[in-house]
Amino acid sequence: MAWIVLVVSGVLEAVWATALGKSAGFTRLTPSIVFLVALTVSMAGLAYAMRTLPVGTSYAVWVGIGAALTVGYAMVTGTEAASVVKILLIVGIVACVVGLKILH
């Protein structure tokens, strides 16, 4: 159960990071609310997962999922330029996350 919660929390990290960028310094209400809700739930899920999973593994997986999804979303929506190198590096992050899961 901790792994499922951790993955969902990592997805929510991408949600709050994207919402933070769209909040324009907290001057736009809807993205600011999405940021606060996603941040709170994401952190609560990370804390829950850390009760049974190692802190280092939990944090690395959480950040890896969030970073990969945030960059991937930005490239798909056109807010960040896509390149083969960036895609390969994102695949590397995902491979490392999967490797941490396999080792645990």
mmCIF file with all atom_site columns, C-alpha atoms in Angstrom:
data_model
loop_
_atom_site.group_PDB
_atom_site.id
_atom_site.type_symbol
_atom_site.label_atom_id
_atom_site.label_alt_id
_atom_site.label_comp_id
_atom_site.label_asym_id
_atom_site.label_entity_id
_atom_site.label_seq_id
_atom_site.pdbx_PDB_ins_code
_atom_site.Cartn_x
_atom_site.Cartn_y
_atom_site.Cartn_z
_atom_site.occupancy
_atom_site.B_iso_or_equiv
_atom_site.pdbx_formal_charge
_atom_site.auth_seq_id
_atom_site.auth_comp_id
_atom_site.auth_asym_id
_atom_site.auth_atom_id
_atom_site.pdbx_PDB_model_num
ATOM 1   C CA . MET A 1 1   ? 0.000  0.000  0.000   1.00 0.00 ? 1   MET A CA 1
ATOM 2   C CA . ALA A 1 2   ? 2.867  2.386  0.776   1.00 0.00 ? 2   ALA A CA 1
ATOM 3   C CA . TRP A 1 3   ? 4.191  2.089  -2.784  1.00 0.00 ? 3   TRP A CA 1
ATOM 4   C CA . ILE A 1 4   ? 0.803  2.917  -4.289  1.00 0.00 ? 4   ILE A CA 1
ATOM 5   C CA . VAL A 1 5   ? 0.455  5.953  -2.026  1.00 0.00 ? 5   VAL A CA 1
ATOM 6   C CA . LEU A 1 6   ? 4.007  7.004  -2.900  1.00 0.00 ? 6   LEU A CA 1
ATOM 7   C CA . VAL A 1 7   ? 3.357  6.825  -6.654  1.00 0.00 ? 7   VAL A CA 1
ATOM 8   C CA . VAL A 1 8   ? 0.123  8.814  -6.323  1.00 0.00 ? 8   VAL A CA 1
ATOM 9   C CA . SER A 1 9   ? 1.998  11.361 -4.199  1.00 0.00 ? 9   SER A CA 1
ATOM 10  C CA . GLY A 1 10  ? 4.657  11.638 -6.910  1.00 0.00 ? 10  GLY A CA 1
ATOM 11  C CA . VAL A 1 11  ? 1.961  12.303 -9.504  1.00 0.00 ? 11  VAL A CA 1
ATOM 12  C CA . LEU A 1 12  ? 0.507  14.963 -7.232  1.00 0.00 ? 12  LEU A CA 1
ATOM 13  C CA . GLU A 1 13  ? 3.952  16.524 -6.966  1.00 0.00 ? 13  GLU A CA 1
ATOM 14  C CA . ALA A 1 14  ? 3.821  17.095 -10.727 1.00 0.00 ? 14  ALA A CA 1
ATOM 15  C CA . VAL A 1 15  ? 0.328  18.568 -10.326 1.00 0.00 ? 15  VAL A CA 1
ATOM 16  C CA . TRP A 1 16  ? 1.373  21.059 -7.657  1.00 0.00 ? 16  TRP A CA 1
ATOM 17  C CA . ALA A 1 17  ? 4.579  22.004 -9.478  1.00 0.00 ? 17  ALA A CA 1
ATOM 18  C CA . THR A 1 18  ? 2.637  22.700 -12.671 1.00 0.00 ? 18  THR A CA 1
ATOM 19  C CA . ALA A 1 19  ? -0.064 24.591 -10.768 1.00 0.00 ? 19  ALA A CA 1
ATOM 20  C CA . LEU A 1 20  ? 2.603  26.669 -9.031  1.00 0.00 ? 20  LEU A CA 1
ATOM 21  C CA . GLY A 1 21  ? 3.963  27.726 -12.399 1.00 0.00 ? 21  GLY A CA 1
ATOM 22  C CA . LYS A 1 22  ? 0.478  28.622 -13.615 1.00 0.00 ? 22  LYS A CA 1
ATOM 23  C CA . SER A 1 23  ? -0.419 30.567 -10.450 1.00 0.00 ? 23  SER A CA 1
ATOM 24  C CA . ALA A 1 24  ? 1.670  33.581 -11.576 1.00 0.00 ? 24  ALA A CA 1
ATOM 25  C CA . GLY A 1 25  ? 3.093  34.124 -8.112  1.00 0.00 ? 25  GLY A CA 1
ATOM 26  C CA . PHE A 1 26  ? -0.206 33.193 -6.421  1.00 0.00 ? 26  PHE A CA 1
ATOM 27  C CA . THR A 1 27  ? -2.074 35.952 -8.252  1.00 0.00 ? 27  THR A CA 1
ATOM 28  C CA . ARG A 1 28  ? -4.397 33.490 -10.042 1.00 0.00 ? 28  ARG A CA 1
ATOM 29  C CA . LEU A 1 29  ? -6.913 31.846 -7.707  1.00 0.00 ? 29  LEU A CA 1
ATOM 30  C CA . THR A 1 30  ? -7.654 28.477 -9.325  1.00 0.00 ? 30  THR A CA 1
ATOM 31  C CA . PRO A 1 31  ? -4.046 27.385 -9.898  1.00 0.00 ? 31  PRO A CA 1
ATOM 32  C CA . SER A 1 32  ? -3.179 28.615 -6.397  1.00 0.00 ? 32  SER A CA 1
ATOM 33  C CA . ILE A 1 33  ? -5.914 26.454 -4.859  1.00 0.00 ? 33  ILE A CA 1
ATOM 34  C CA . VAL A 1 34  ? -4.878 23.445 -6.960  1.00 0.00 ? 34  VAL A CA 1
ATOM 35  C CA . PHE A 1 35  ? -1.299 24.016 -5.787  1.00 0.00 ? 35  PHE A CA 1
ATOM 36  C CA . LEU A 1 36  ? -2.246 24.107 -2.105  1.00 0.00 ? 36  LEU A CA 1
ATOM 37  C CA . VAL A 1 37  ? -4.511 21.049 -2.247  1.00 0.00 ? 37  VAL A CA 1
ATOM 38  C CA . ALA A 1 38  ? -2.104 18.958 -4.340  1.00 0.00 ? 38  ALA A CA 1
ATOM 39  C CA . LEU A 1 39  ? 0.856  20.006 -2.180  1.00 0.00 ? 39  LEU A CA 1
ATOM 40  C CA . THR A 1 40  ? -0.933 19.056 1.029   1.00 0.00 ? 40  THR A CA 1
ATOM 41  C CA . VAL A 1 41  ? -2.108 15.660 -0.238  1.00 0.00 ? 41  VAL A CA 1
ATOM 42  C CA . SER A 1 42  ? 1.258  14.934 -1.880  1.00 0.00 ? 42  SER A CA 1
ATOM 43  C CA . MET A 1 43  ? 3.199  15.685 1.309   1.00 0.00 ? 43  MET A CA 1
ATOM 44  C CA . ALA A 1 44  ? 0.756  13.678 3.428   1.00 0.00 ? 44  ALA A CA 1
ATOM 45  C CA . GLY A 1 45  ? 1.169  10.720 1.082   1.00 0.00 ? 45  GLY A CA 1
ATOM 46  C CA . LEU A 1 46  ? 4.946  11.008 1.159   1.00 0.00 ? 46  LEU A CA 1
ATOM 47  C CA . ALA A 1 47  ? 4.873  11.093 4.960   1.00 0.00 ? 47  ALA A CA 1
ATOM 48  C CA . TYR A 1 48  ? 2.597  8.029  5.016   1.00 0.00 ? 48  TYR A CA 1
ATOM 49  C CA . ALA A 1 49  ? 4.903  6.094  2.686   1.00 0.00 ? 49  ALA A CA 1
ATOM 50  C CA . MET A 1 50  ? 7.932  7.005  4.786   1.00 0.00 ? 50  MET A CA 1
ATOM 51  C CA . ARG A 1 51  ? 6.383  5.205  7.744   1.00 0.00 ? 51  ARG A CA 1
ATOM 52  C CA . THR A 1 52  ? 7.249  1.862  6.126   1.00 0.00 ? 52  THR A CA 1
ATOM 53  C CA . LEU A 1 53  ? 9.669  2.660  3.287   1.00 0.00 ? 53  LEU A CA 1
ATOM 54  C CA . PRO A 1 54  ? 13.201 4.030  3.715   1.00 0.00 ? 54  PRO A CA 1
ATOM 55  C CA . VAL A 1 55  ? 13.355 7.833  3.677   1.00 0.00 ? 55  VAL A CA 1
ATOM 56  C CA . GLY A 1 56  ? 15.960 8.018  0.911   1.00 0.00 ? 56  GLY A CA 1
ATOM 57  C CA . THR A 1 57  ? 14.116 5.619  -1.362  1.00 0.00 ? 57  THR A CA 1
ATOM 58  C CA . SER A 1 58  ? 10.769 7.296  -0.721  1.00 0.00 ? 58  SER A CA 1
ATOM 59  C CA . TYR A 1 59  ? 12.096 10.754 -1.443  1.00 0.00 ? 59  TYR A CA 1
ATOM 60  C CA . ALA A 1 60  ? 14.014 9.698  -4.557  1.00 0.00 ? 60  ALA A CA 1
ATOM 61  C CA . VAL A 1 61  ? 10.976 7.934  -6.011  1.00 0.00 ? 61  VAL A CA 1
ATOM 62  C CA . TRP A 1 62  ? 8.666  10.857 -5.140  1.00 0.00 ? 62  TRP A CA 1
ATOM 63  C CA . VAL A 1 63  ? 10.979 13.434 -6.715  1.00 0.00 ? 63  VAL A CA 1
ATOM 64  C CA . GLY A 1 64  ? 11.743 11.240 -9.721  1.00 0.00 ? 64  GLY A CA 1
ATOM 65  C CA . ILE A 1 65  ? 8.094  10.680 -10.563 1.00 0.00 ? 65  ILE A CA 1
ATOM 66  C CA . GLY A 1 66  ? 7.251  14.337 -10.014 1.00 0.00 ? 66  GLY A CA 1
ATOM 67  C CA . ALA A 1 67  ? 10.183 15.615 -12.069 1.00 0.00 ? 67  ALA A CA 1
ATOM 68  C CA . ALA A 1 68  ? 9.622  13.228 -14.968 1.00 0.00 ? 68  ALA A CA 1
ATOM 69  C CA . LEU A 1 69  ? 5.912  14.000 -15.170 1.00 0.00 ? 69  LEU A CA 1
ATOM 70  C CA . THR A 1 70  ? 6.401  17.750 -14.789 1.00 0.00 ? 70  THR A CA 1
ATOM 71  C CA . VAL A 1 71  ? 8.937  17.932 -17.614 1.00 0.00 ? 71  VAL A CA 1
ATOM 72  C CA . GLY A 1 72  ? 6.959  15.480 -19.741 1.00 0.00 ? 72  GLY A CA 1
ATOM 73  C CA . TYR A 1 73  ? 3.781  17.526 -19.346 1.00 0.00 ? 73  TYR A CA 1
ATOM 74  C CA . ALA A 1 74  ? 5.635  20.741 -20.167 1.00 0.00 ? 74  ALA A CA 1
ATOM 75  C CA . MET A 1 75  ? 7.031  19.201 -23.341 1.00 0.00 ? 75  MET A CA 1
ATOM 76  C CA . VAL A 1 76  ? 3.653  17.786 -24.427 1.00 0.00 ? 76  VAL A CA 1
ATOM 77  C CA . THR A 1 77  ? 1.897  21.114 -23.890 1.00 0.00 ? 77  THR A CA 1
ATOM 78  C CA . GLY A 1 78  ? 4.650  23.049 -25.645 1.00 0.00 ? 78  GLY A CA 1
ATOM 79  C CA . THR A 1 79  ? 5.714  25.162 -22.669 1.00 0.00 ? 79  THR A CA 1
ATOM 80  C CA . GLU A 1 80  ? 9.130  23.515 -22.814 1.00 0.00 ? 80  GLU A CA 1
ATOM 81  C CA . ALA A 1 81  ? 11.042 22.431 -25.884 1.00 0.00 ? 81  ALA A CA 1
ATOM 82  C CA . ALA A 1 82  ? 11.241 18.690 -26.445 1.00 0.00 ? 82  ALA A CA 1
ATOM 83  C CA . SER A 1 83  ? 14.360 16.935 -27.651 1.00 0.00 ? 83  SER A CA 1
ATOM 84  C CA . VAL A 1 84  ? 15.582 13.379 -27.964 1.00 0.00 ? 84  VAL A CA 1
ATOM 85  C CA . VAL A 1 85  ? 18.185 14.017 -25.263 1.00 0.00 ? 85  VAL A CA 1
ATOM 86  C CA . LYS A 1 86  ? 15.564 15.317 -22.782 1.00 0.00 ? 86  LYS A CA 1
ATOM 87  C CA . ILE A 1 87  ? 13.317 12.344 -23.470 1.00 0.00 ? 87  ILE A CA 1
ATOM 88  C CA . LEU A 1 88  ? 16.204 9.911  -22.949 1.00 0.00 ? 88  LEU A CA 1
ATOM 89  C CA . LEU A 1 89  ? 17.118 11.619 -19.679 1.00 0.00 ? 89  LEU A CA 1
ATOM 90  C CA . ILE A 1 90  ? 13.509 11.392 -18.472 1.00 0.00 ? 90  ILE A CA 1
ATOM 91  C CA . VAL A 1 91  ? 13.502 7.696  -19.393 1.00 0.00 ? 91  VAL A CA 1
ATOM 92  C CA . GLY A 1 92  ? 16.668 7.402  -17.286 1.00 0.00 ? 92  GLY A CA 1
ATOM 93  C CA . ILE A 1 93  ? 14.917 8.970  -14.296 1.00 0.00 ? 93  ILE A CA 1
ATOM 94  C CA . VAL A 1 94  ? 11.991 6.566  -14.692 1.00 0.00 ? 94  VAL A CA 1
ATOM 95  C CA . ALA A 1 95  ? 14.394 3.621  -14.995 1.00 0.00 ? 95  ALA A CA 1
ATOM 96  C CA . CYS A 1 96  ? 16.089 4.669  -11.757 1.00 0.00 ? 96  CYS A CA 1
ATOM 97  C CA . VAL A 1 97  ? 12.718 4.893  -9.978  1.00 0.00 ? 97  VAL A CA 1
ATOM 98  C CA . VAL A 1 98  ? 11.806 1.411  -11.221 1.00 0.00 ? 98  VAL A CA 1
ATOM 99  C CA . GLY A 1 99  ? 15.228 0.164  -10.113 1.00 0.00 ? 99  GLY A CA 1
ATOM 100 C CA . LEU A 1 100 ? 14.680 1.495  -6.595  1.00 0.00 ? 100 LEU A CA 1
ATOM 101 C CA . LYS A 1 101 ? 11.335 -0.311 -6.463  1.00 0.00 ? 101 LYS A CA 1
ATOM 102 C CA . ILE A 1 102 ? 12.885 -3.560 -7.670  1.00 0.00 ? 102 ILE A CA 1
ATOM 103 C CA . LEU A 1 103 ? 15.675 -3.347 -5.086  1.00 0.00 ? 103 LEU A CA 1
ATOM 104 C CA . HIS A 1 104 ? 13.266 -2.756 -2.231  1.00 0.00 ? 104 HIS A CA 1
#
